[in-house]
mmCIF file of C-alpha atoms and ligand atoms in Angstrom:
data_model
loop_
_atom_site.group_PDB
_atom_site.id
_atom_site.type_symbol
_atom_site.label_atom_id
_atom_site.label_comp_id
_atom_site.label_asym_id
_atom_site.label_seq_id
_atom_site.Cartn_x
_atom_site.Cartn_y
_atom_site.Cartn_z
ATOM 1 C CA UNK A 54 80.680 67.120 24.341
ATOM 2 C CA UNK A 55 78.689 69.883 26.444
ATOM 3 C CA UNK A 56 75.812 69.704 28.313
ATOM 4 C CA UNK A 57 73.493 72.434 29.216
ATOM 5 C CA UNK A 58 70.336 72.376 30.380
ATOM 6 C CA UNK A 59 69.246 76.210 30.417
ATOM 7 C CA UNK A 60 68.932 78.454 27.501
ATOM 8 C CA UNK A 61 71.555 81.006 29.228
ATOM 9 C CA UNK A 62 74.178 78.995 29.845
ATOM 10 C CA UNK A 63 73.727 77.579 26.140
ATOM 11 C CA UNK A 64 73.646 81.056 24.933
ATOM 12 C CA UNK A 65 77.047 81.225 27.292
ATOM 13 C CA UNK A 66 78.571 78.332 25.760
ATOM 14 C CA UNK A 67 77.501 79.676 21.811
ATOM 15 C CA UNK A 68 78.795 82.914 22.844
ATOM 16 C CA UNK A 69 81.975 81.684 23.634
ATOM 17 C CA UNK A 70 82.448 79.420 20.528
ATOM 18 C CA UNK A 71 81.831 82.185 18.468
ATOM 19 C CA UNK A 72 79.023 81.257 16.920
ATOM 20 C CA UNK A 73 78.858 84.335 14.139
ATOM 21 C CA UNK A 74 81.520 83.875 12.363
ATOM 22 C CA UNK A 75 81.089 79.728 11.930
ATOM 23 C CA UNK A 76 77.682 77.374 10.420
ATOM 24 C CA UNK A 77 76.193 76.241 13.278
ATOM 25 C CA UNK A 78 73.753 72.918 13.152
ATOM 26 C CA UNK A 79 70.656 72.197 14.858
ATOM 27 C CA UNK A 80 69.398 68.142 15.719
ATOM 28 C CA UNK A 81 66.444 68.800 17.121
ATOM 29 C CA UNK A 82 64.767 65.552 18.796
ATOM 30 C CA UNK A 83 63.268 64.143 21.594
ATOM 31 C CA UNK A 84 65.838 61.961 22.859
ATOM 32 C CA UNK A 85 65.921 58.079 22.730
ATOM 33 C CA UNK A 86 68.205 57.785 20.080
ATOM 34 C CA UNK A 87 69.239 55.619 17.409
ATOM 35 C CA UNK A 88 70.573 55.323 14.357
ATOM 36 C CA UNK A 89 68.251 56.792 12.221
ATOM 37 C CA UNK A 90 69.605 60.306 14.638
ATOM 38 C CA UNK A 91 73.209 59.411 14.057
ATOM 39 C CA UNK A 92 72.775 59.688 10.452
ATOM 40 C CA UNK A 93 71.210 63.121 10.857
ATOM 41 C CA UNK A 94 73.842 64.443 13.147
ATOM 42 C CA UNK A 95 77.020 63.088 10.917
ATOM 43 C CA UNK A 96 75.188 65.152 8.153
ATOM 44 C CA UNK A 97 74.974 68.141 10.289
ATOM 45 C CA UNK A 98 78.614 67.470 11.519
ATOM 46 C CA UNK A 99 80.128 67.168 7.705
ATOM 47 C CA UNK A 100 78.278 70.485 6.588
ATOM 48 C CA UNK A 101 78.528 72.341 10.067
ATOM 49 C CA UNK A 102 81.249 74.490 12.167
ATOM 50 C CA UNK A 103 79.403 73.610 15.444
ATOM 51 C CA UNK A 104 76.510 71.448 15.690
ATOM 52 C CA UNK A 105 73.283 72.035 18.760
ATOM 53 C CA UNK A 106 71.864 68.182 19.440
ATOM 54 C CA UNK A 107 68.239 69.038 21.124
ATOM 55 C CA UNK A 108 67.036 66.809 23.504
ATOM 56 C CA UNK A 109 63.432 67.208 24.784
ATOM 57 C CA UNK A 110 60.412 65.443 25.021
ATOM 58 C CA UNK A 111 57.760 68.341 23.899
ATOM 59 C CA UNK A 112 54.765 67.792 25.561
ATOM 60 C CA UNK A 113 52.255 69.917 23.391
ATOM 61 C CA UNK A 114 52.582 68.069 20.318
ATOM 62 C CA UNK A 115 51.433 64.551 21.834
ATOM 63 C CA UNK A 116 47.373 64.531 22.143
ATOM 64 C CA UNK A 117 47.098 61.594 24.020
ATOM 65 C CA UNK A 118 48.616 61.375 27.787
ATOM 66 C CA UNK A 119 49.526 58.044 27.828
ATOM 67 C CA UNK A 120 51.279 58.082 24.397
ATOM 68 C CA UNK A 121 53.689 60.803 26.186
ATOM 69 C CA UNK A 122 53.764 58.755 29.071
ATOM 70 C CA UNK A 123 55.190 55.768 27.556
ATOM 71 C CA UNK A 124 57.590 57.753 25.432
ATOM 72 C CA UNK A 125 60.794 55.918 25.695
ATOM 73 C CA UNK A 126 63.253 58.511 28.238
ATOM 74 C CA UNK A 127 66.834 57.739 28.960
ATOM 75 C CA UNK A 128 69.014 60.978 28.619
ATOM 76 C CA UNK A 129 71.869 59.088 30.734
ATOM 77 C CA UNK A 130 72.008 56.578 28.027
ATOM 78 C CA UNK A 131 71.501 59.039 24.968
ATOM 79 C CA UNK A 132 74.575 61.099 26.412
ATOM 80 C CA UNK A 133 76.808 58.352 26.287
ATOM 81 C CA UNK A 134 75.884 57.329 22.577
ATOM 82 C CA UNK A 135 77.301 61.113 22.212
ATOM 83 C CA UNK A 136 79.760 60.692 23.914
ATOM 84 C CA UNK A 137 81.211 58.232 21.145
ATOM 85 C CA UNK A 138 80.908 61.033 18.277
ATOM 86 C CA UNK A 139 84.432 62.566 17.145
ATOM 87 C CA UNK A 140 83.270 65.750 16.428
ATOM 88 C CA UNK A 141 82.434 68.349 19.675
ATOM 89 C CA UNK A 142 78.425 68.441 19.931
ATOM 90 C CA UNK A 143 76.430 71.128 21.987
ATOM 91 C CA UNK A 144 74.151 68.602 23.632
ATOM 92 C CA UNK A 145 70.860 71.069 25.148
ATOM 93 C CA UNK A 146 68.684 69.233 27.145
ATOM 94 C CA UNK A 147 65.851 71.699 28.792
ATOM 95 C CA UNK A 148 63.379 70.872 31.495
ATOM 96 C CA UNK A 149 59.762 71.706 30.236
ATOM 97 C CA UNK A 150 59.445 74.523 32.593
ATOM 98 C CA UNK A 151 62.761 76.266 31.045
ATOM 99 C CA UNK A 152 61.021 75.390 27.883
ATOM 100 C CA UNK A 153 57.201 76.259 28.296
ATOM 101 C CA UNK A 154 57.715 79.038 31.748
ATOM 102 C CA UNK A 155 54.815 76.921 33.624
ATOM 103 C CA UNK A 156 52.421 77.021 30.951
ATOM 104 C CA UNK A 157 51.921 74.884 28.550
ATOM 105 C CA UNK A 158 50.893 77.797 26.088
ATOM 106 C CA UNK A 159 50.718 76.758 21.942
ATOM 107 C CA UNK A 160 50.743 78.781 18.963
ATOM 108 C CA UNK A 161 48.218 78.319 15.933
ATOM 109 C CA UNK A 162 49.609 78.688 12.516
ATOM 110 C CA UNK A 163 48.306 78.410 9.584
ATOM 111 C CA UNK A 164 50.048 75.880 7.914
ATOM 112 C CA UNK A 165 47.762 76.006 4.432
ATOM 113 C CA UNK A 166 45.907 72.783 5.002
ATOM 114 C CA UNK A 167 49.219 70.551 4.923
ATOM 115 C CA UNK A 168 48.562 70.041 9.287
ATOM 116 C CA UNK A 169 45.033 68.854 8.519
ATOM 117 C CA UNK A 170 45.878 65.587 6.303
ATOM 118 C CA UNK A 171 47.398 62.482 7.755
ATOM 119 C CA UNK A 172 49.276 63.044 11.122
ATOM 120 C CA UNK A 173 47.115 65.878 12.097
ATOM 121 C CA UNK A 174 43.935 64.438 10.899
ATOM 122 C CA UNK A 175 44.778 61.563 13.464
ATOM 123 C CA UNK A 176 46.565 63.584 16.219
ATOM 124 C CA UNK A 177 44.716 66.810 17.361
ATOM 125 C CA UNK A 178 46.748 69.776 17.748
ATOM 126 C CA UNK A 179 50.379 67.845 16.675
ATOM 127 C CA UNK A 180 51.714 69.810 14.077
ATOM 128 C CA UNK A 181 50.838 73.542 15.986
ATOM 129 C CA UNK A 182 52.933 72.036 18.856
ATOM 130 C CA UNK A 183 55.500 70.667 16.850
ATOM 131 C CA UNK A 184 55.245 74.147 15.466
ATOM 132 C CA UNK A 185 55.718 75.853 18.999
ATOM 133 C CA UNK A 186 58.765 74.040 20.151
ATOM 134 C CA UNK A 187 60.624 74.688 17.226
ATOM 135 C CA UNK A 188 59.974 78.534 16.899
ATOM 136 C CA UNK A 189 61.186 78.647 20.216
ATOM 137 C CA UNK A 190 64.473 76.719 19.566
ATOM 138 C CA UNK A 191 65.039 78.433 16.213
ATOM 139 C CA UNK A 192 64.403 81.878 17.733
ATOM 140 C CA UNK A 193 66.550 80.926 20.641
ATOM 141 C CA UNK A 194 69.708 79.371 19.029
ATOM 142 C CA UNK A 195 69.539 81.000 15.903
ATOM 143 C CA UNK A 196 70.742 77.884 13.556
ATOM 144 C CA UNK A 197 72.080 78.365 10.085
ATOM 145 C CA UNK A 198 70.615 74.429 9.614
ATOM 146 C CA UNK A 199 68.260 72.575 11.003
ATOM 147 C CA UNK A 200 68.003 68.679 10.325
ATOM 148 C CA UNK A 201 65.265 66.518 10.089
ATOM 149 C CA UNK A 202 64.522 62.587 8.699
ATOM 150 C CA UNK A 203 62.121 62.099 5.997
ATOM 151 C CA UNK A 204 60.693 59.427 7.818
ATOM 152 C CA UNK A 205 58.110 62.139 9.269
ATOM 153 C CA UNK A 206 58.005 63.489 5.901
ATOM 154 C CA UNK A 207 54.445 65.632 6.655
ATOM 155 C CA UNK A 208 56.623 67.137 9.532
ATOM 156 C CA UNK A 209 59.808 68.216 6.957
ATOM 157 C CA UNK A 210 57.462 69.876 4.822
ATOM 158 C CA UNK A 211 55.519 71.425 8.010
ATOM 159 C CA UNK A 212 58.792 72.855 9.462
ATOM 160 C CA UNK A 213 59.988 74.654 5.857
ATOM 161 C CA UNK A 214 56.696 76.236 5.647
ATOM 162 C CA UNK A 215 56.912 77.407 9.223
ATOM 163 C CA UNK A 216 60.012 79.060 8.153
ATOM 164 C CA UNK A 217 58.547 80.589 5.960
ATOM 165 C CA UNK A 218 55.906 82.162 8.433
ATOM 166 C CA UNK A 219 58.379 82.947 10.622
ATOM 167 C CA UNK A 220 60.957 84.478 8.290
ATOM 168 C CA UNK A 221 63.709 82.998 9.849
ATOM 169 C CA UNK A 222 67.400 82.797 7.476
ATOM 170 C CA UNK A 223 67.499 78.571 8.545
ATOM 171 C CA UNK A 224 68.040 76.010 5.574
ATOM 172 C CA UNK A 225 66.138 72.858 6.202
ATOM 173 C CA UNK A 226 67.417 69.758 5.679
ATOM 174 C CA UNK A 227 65.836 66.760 4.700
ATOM 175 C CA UNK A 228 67.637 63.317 5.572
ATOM 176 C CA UNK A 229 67.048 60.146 4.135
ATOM 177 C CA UNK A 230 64.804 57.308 6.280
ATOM 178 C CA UNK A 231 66.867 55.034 8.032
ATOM 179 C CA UNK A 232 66.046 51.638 8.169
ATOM 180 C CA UNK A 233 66.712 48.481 10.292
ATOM 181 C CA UNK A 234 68.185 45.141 8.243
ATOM 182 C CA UNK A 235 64.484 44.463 7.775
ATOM 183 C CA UNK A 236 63.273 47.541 6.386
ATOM 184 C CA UNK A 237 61.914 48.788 9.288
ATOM 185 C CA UNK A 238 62.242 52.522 9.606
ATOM 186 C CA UNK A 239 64.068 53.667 12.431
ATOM 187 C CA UNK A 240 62.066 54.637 15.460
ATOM 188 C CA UNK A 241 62.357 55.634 19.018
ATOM 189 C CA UNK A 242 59.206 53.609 18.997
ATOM 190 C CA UNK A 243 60.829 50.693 18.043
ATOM 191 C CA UNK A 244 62.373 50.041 21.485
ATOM 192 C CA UNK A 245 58.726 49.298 22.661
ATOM 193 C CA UNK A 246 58.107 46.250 20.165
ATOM 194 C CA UNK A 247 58.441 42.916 21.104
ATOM 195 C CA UNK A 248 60.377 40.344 19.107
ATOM 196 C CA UNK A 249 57.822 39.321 17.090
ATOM 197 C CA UNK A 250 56.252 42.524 17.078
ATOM 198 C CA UNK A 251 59.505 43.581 15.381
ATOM 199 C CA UNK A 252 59.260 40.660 12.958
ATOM 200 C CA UNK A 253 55.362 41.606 12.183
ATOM 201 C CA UNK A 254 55.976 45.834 11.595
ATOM 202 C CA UNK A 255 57.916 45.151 8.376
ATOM 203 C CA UNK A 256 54.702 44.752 6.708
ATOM 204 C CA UNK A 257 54.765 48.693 6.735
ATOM 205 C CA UNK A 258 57.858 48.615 4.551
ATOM 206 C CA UNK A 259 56.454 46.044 2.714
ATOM 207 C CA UNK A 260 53.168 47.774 1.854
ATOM 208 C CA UNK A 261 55.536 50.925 0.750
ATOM 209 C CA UNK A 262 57.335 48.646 -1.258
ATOM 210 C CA UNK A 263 54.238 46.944 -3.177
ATOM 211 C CA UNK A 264 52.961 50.386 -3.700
ATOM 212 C CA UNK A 265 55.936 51.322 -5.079
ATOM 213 C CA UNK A 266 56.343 48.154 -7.590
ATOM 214 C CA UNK A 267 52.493 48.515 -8.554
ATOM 215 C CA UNK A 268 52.298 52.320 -9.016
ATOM 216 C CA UNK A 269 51.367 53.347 -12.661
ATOM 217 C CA UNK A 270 50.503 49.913 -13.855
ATOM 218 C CA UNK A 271 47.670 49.735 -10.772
ATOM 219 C CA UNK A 272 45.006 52.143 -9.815
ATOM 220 C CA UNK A 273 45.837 54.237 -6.687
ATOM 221 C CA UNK A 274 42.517 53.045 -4.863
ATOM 222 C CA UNK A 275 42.980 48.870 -6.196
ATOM 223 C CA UNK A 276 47.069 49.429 -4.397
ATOM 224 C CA UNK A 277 44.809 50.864 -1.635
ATOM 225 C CA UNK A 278 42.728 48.162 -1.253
ATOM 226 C CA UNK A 279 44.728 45.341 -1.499
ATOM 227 C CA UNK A 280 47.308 47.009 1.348
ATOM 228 C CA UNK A 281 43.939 47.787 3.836
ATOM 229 C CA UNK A 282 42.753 44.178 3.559
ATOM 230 C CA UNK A 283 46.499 42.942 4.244
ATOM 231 C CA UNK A 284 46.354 44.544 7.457
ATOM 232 C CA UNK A 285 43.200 43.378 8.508
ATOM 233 C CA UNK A 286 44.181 39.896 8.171
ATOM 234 C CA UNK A 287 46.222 40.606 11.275
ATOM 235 C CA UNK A 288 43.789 41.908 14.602
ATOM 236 C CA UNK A 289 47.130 43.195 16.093
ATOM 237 C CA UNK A 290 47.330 45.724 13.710
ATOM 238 C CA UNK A 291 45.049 48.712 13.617
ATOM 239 C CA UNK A 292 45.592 50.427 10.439
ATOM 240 C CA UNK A 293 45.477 54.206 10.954
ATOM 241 C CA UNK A 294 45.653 55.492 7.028
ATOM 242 C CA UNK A 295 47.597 53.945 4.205
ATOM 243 C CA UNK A 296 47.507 57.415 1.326
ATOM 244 C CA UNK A 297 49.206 57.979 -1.892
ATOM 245 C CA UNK A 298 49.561 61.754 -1.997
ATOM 246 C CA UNK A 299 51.416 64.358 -3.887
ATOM 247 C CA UNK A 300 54.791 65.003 -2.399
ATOM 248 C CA UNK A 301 54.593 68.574 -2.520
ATOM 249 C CA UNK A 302 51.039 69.079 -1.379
ATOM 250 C CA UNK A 303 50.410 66.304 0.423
ATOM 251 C CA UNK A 304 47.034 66.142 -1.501
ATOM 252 C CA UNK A 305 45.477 62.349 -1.675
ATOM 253 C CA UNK A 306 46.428 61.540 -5.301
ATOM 254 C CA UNK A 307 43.180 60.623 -7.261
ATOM 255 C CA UNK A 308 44.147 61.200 -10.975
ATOM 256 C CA UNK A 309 48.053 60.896 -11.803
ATOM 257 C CA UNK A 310 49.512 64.411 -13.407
ATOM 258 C CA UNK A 311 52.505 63.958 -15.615
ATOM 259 C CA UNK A 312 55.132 65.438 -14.196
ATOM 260 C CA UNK A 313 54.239 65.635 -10.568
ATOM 261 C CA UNK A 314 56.171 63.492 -7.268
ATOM 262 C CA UNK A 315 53.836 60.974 -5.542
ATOM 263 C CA UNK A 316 54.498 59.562 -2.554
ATOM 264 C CA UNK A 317 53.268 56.603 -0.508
ATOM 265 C CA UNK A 318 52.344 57.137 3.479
ATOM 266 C CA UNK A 319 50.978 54.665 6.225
ATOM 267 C CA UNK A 320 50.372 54.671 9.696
ATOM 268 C CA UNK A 321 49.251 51.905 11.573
ATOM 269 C CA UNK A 322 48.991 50.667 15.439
ATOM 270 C CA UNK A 323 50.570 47.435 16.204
ATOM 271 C CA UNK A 324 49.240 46.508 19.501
ATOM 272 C CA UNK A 325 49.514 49.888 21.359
ATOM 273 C CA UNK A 326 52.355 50.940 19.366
ATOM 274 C CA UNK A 327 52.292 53.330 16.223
ATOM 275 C CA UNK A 328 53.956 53.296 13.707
ATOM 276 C CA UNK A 329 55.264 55.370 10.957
ATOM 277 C CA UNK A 330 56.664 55.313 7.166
ATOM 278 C CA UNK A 331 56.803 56.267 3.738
ATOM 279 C CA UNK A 332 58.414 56.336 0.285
ATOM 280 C CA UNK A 333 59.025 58.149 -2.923
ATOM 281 C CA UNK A 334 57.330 56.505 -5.557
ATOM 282 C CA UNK A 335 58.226 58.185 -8.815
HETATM 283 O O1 LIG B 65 60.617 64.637 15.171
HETATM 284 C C1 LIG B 65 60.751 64.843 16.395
HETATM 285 O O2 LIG B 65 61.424 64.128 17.125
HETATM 286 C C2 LIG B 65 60.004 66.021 17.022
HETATM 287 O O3 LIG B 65 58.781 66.223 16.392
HETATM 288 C C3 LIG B 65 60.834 67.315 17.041
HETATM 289 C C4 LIG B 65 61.146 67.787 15.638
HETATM 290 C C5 LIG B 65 62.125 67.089 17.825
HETATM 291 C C6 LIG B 65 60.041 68.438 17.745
HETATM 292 O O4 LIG B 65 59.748 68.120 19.072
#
């Protein structure tokens, strides 16, 4: 494994591995890892030459101080997970000022009204930083594939149409959630339950997997309503949204079209933190 924490000396180090004539892989996340990255960087491994794990807590797409404050960080620990993969990874792990040059400057794009539903209805400004990091990393290391969980599904679908603003020749990849034994999608949130709070945040999976069983024999608003008053029964939950939407458009599904992919999406607090998930439904 190699380390490098500026963009030259990981242009250096992609120079010298001869990065034109081989598929190179990007992992982009922001550290803490866990499984639920593993799987995404064996994928990347099996269909990659050289694979580019990203590590980097990007400040511009968190709207809320102390969320980024509490944001688990351990890069000593996340190297040594790394450490244990077979394969040679490119491990680039930027400060914010090699990043963002002092200011914390982000670009607007219009993402055609897929940034405004869900995530970025709750979090101001999210997606357009999510959006900023990335064109700098995929303008910077110039990936053949980039690799990213369904578990922030809004974001996969975000990132291909920023491609597509950007032009850029990168195939995005969409990799299945990963879950804990319990259902519980994998998070670098998850470290911040407590034991029972891990117990209790199944009821996320759960909900997915009512809506699922219930879907086209139930009316989207009755599953709606039975999942919103299952979370109120608990006061340490604070349900953000709980949507069936199309999966292409992300548009809250009212009447059913034959034919079309619906998917099921829910955020919630549990005491201060939140949560994440979804599922395919047809
Ligand atoms: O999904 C994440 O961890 C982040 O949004 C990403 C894609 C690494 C951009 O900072």
């Amino acid at each position: 494994m190699t380390v490098k924490t500026t963009k030259k000396e990981l242009l250096d180090v992609l120079d010298l591995k001869n990065k034109t004539t081989s598929k190179l892989g990007l992992v982009p996340t922001m550290g803490a890892l866990h499984k639920g990255h593993f799987s995404l960087i064996d994928q990347a491994v099996k269909e990659c030459d050289l694979v580019v794990v990203s590590i980097f807590i990007n400040p511009t797409q968190f709207d809320n101080s102390s969320d980024l404050e509490k944001y688990p960080k351990n890069l000593h620990n996340d190297l040594e997970k790394l450490e244990e993969f077979q394969s040679e990874l490119i491990v680039f792990a930027p400060s914010t000022s090699e990043i963002y040059n002092g200011s914390l400057q982000v670009n607007h794009y219009d993402f055609e009204g897929l940034d405004r539903k869900m995530e970025g209805a709750f979090r101001q400004g999210h997606f357009d930083g999510v959006g900023t990091v990335l064109s700098k990393f995929f303008t910077l290391i110039q990936p053949d594939r980039a690799y990213f969980g369904e578990k922030d599904y809004q974001q996969l679908l975000i990132v291909k149409k920023l491609i597509q603003i950007l032009n850029l020749p990168i195939q995005i990849v969409g990799c299945p959630i990963s879950r804990e034994e319990n259902g519980l999608a994998r998070s670098s949130r998850n470290e911040r339950l407590s034991p029972t709070q891990y117990h209790k945040a199944t009821l996320l999976y759960k909900s997915l997997c009512k809506a699922k069983e219930e879907f086209g024999t139930k009316s989207v608003a009755e599953i709606s309503k039975a999942i919103t008053l299952d979370f109120e029964k608990d006061l340490e939950f604070n349900l953000d949204y709980f949507t069936i939407a199309n999966s292409k458009t992300l548009e809250p599904a009212t009447q059913l079209k034959n034919g079309e992919k619906y998917r099921a999406f829910i955020a919630a607090f549990l005491g201060d933190v939140r949560l994440i998930d979804n599922m395919a439904l047809n």
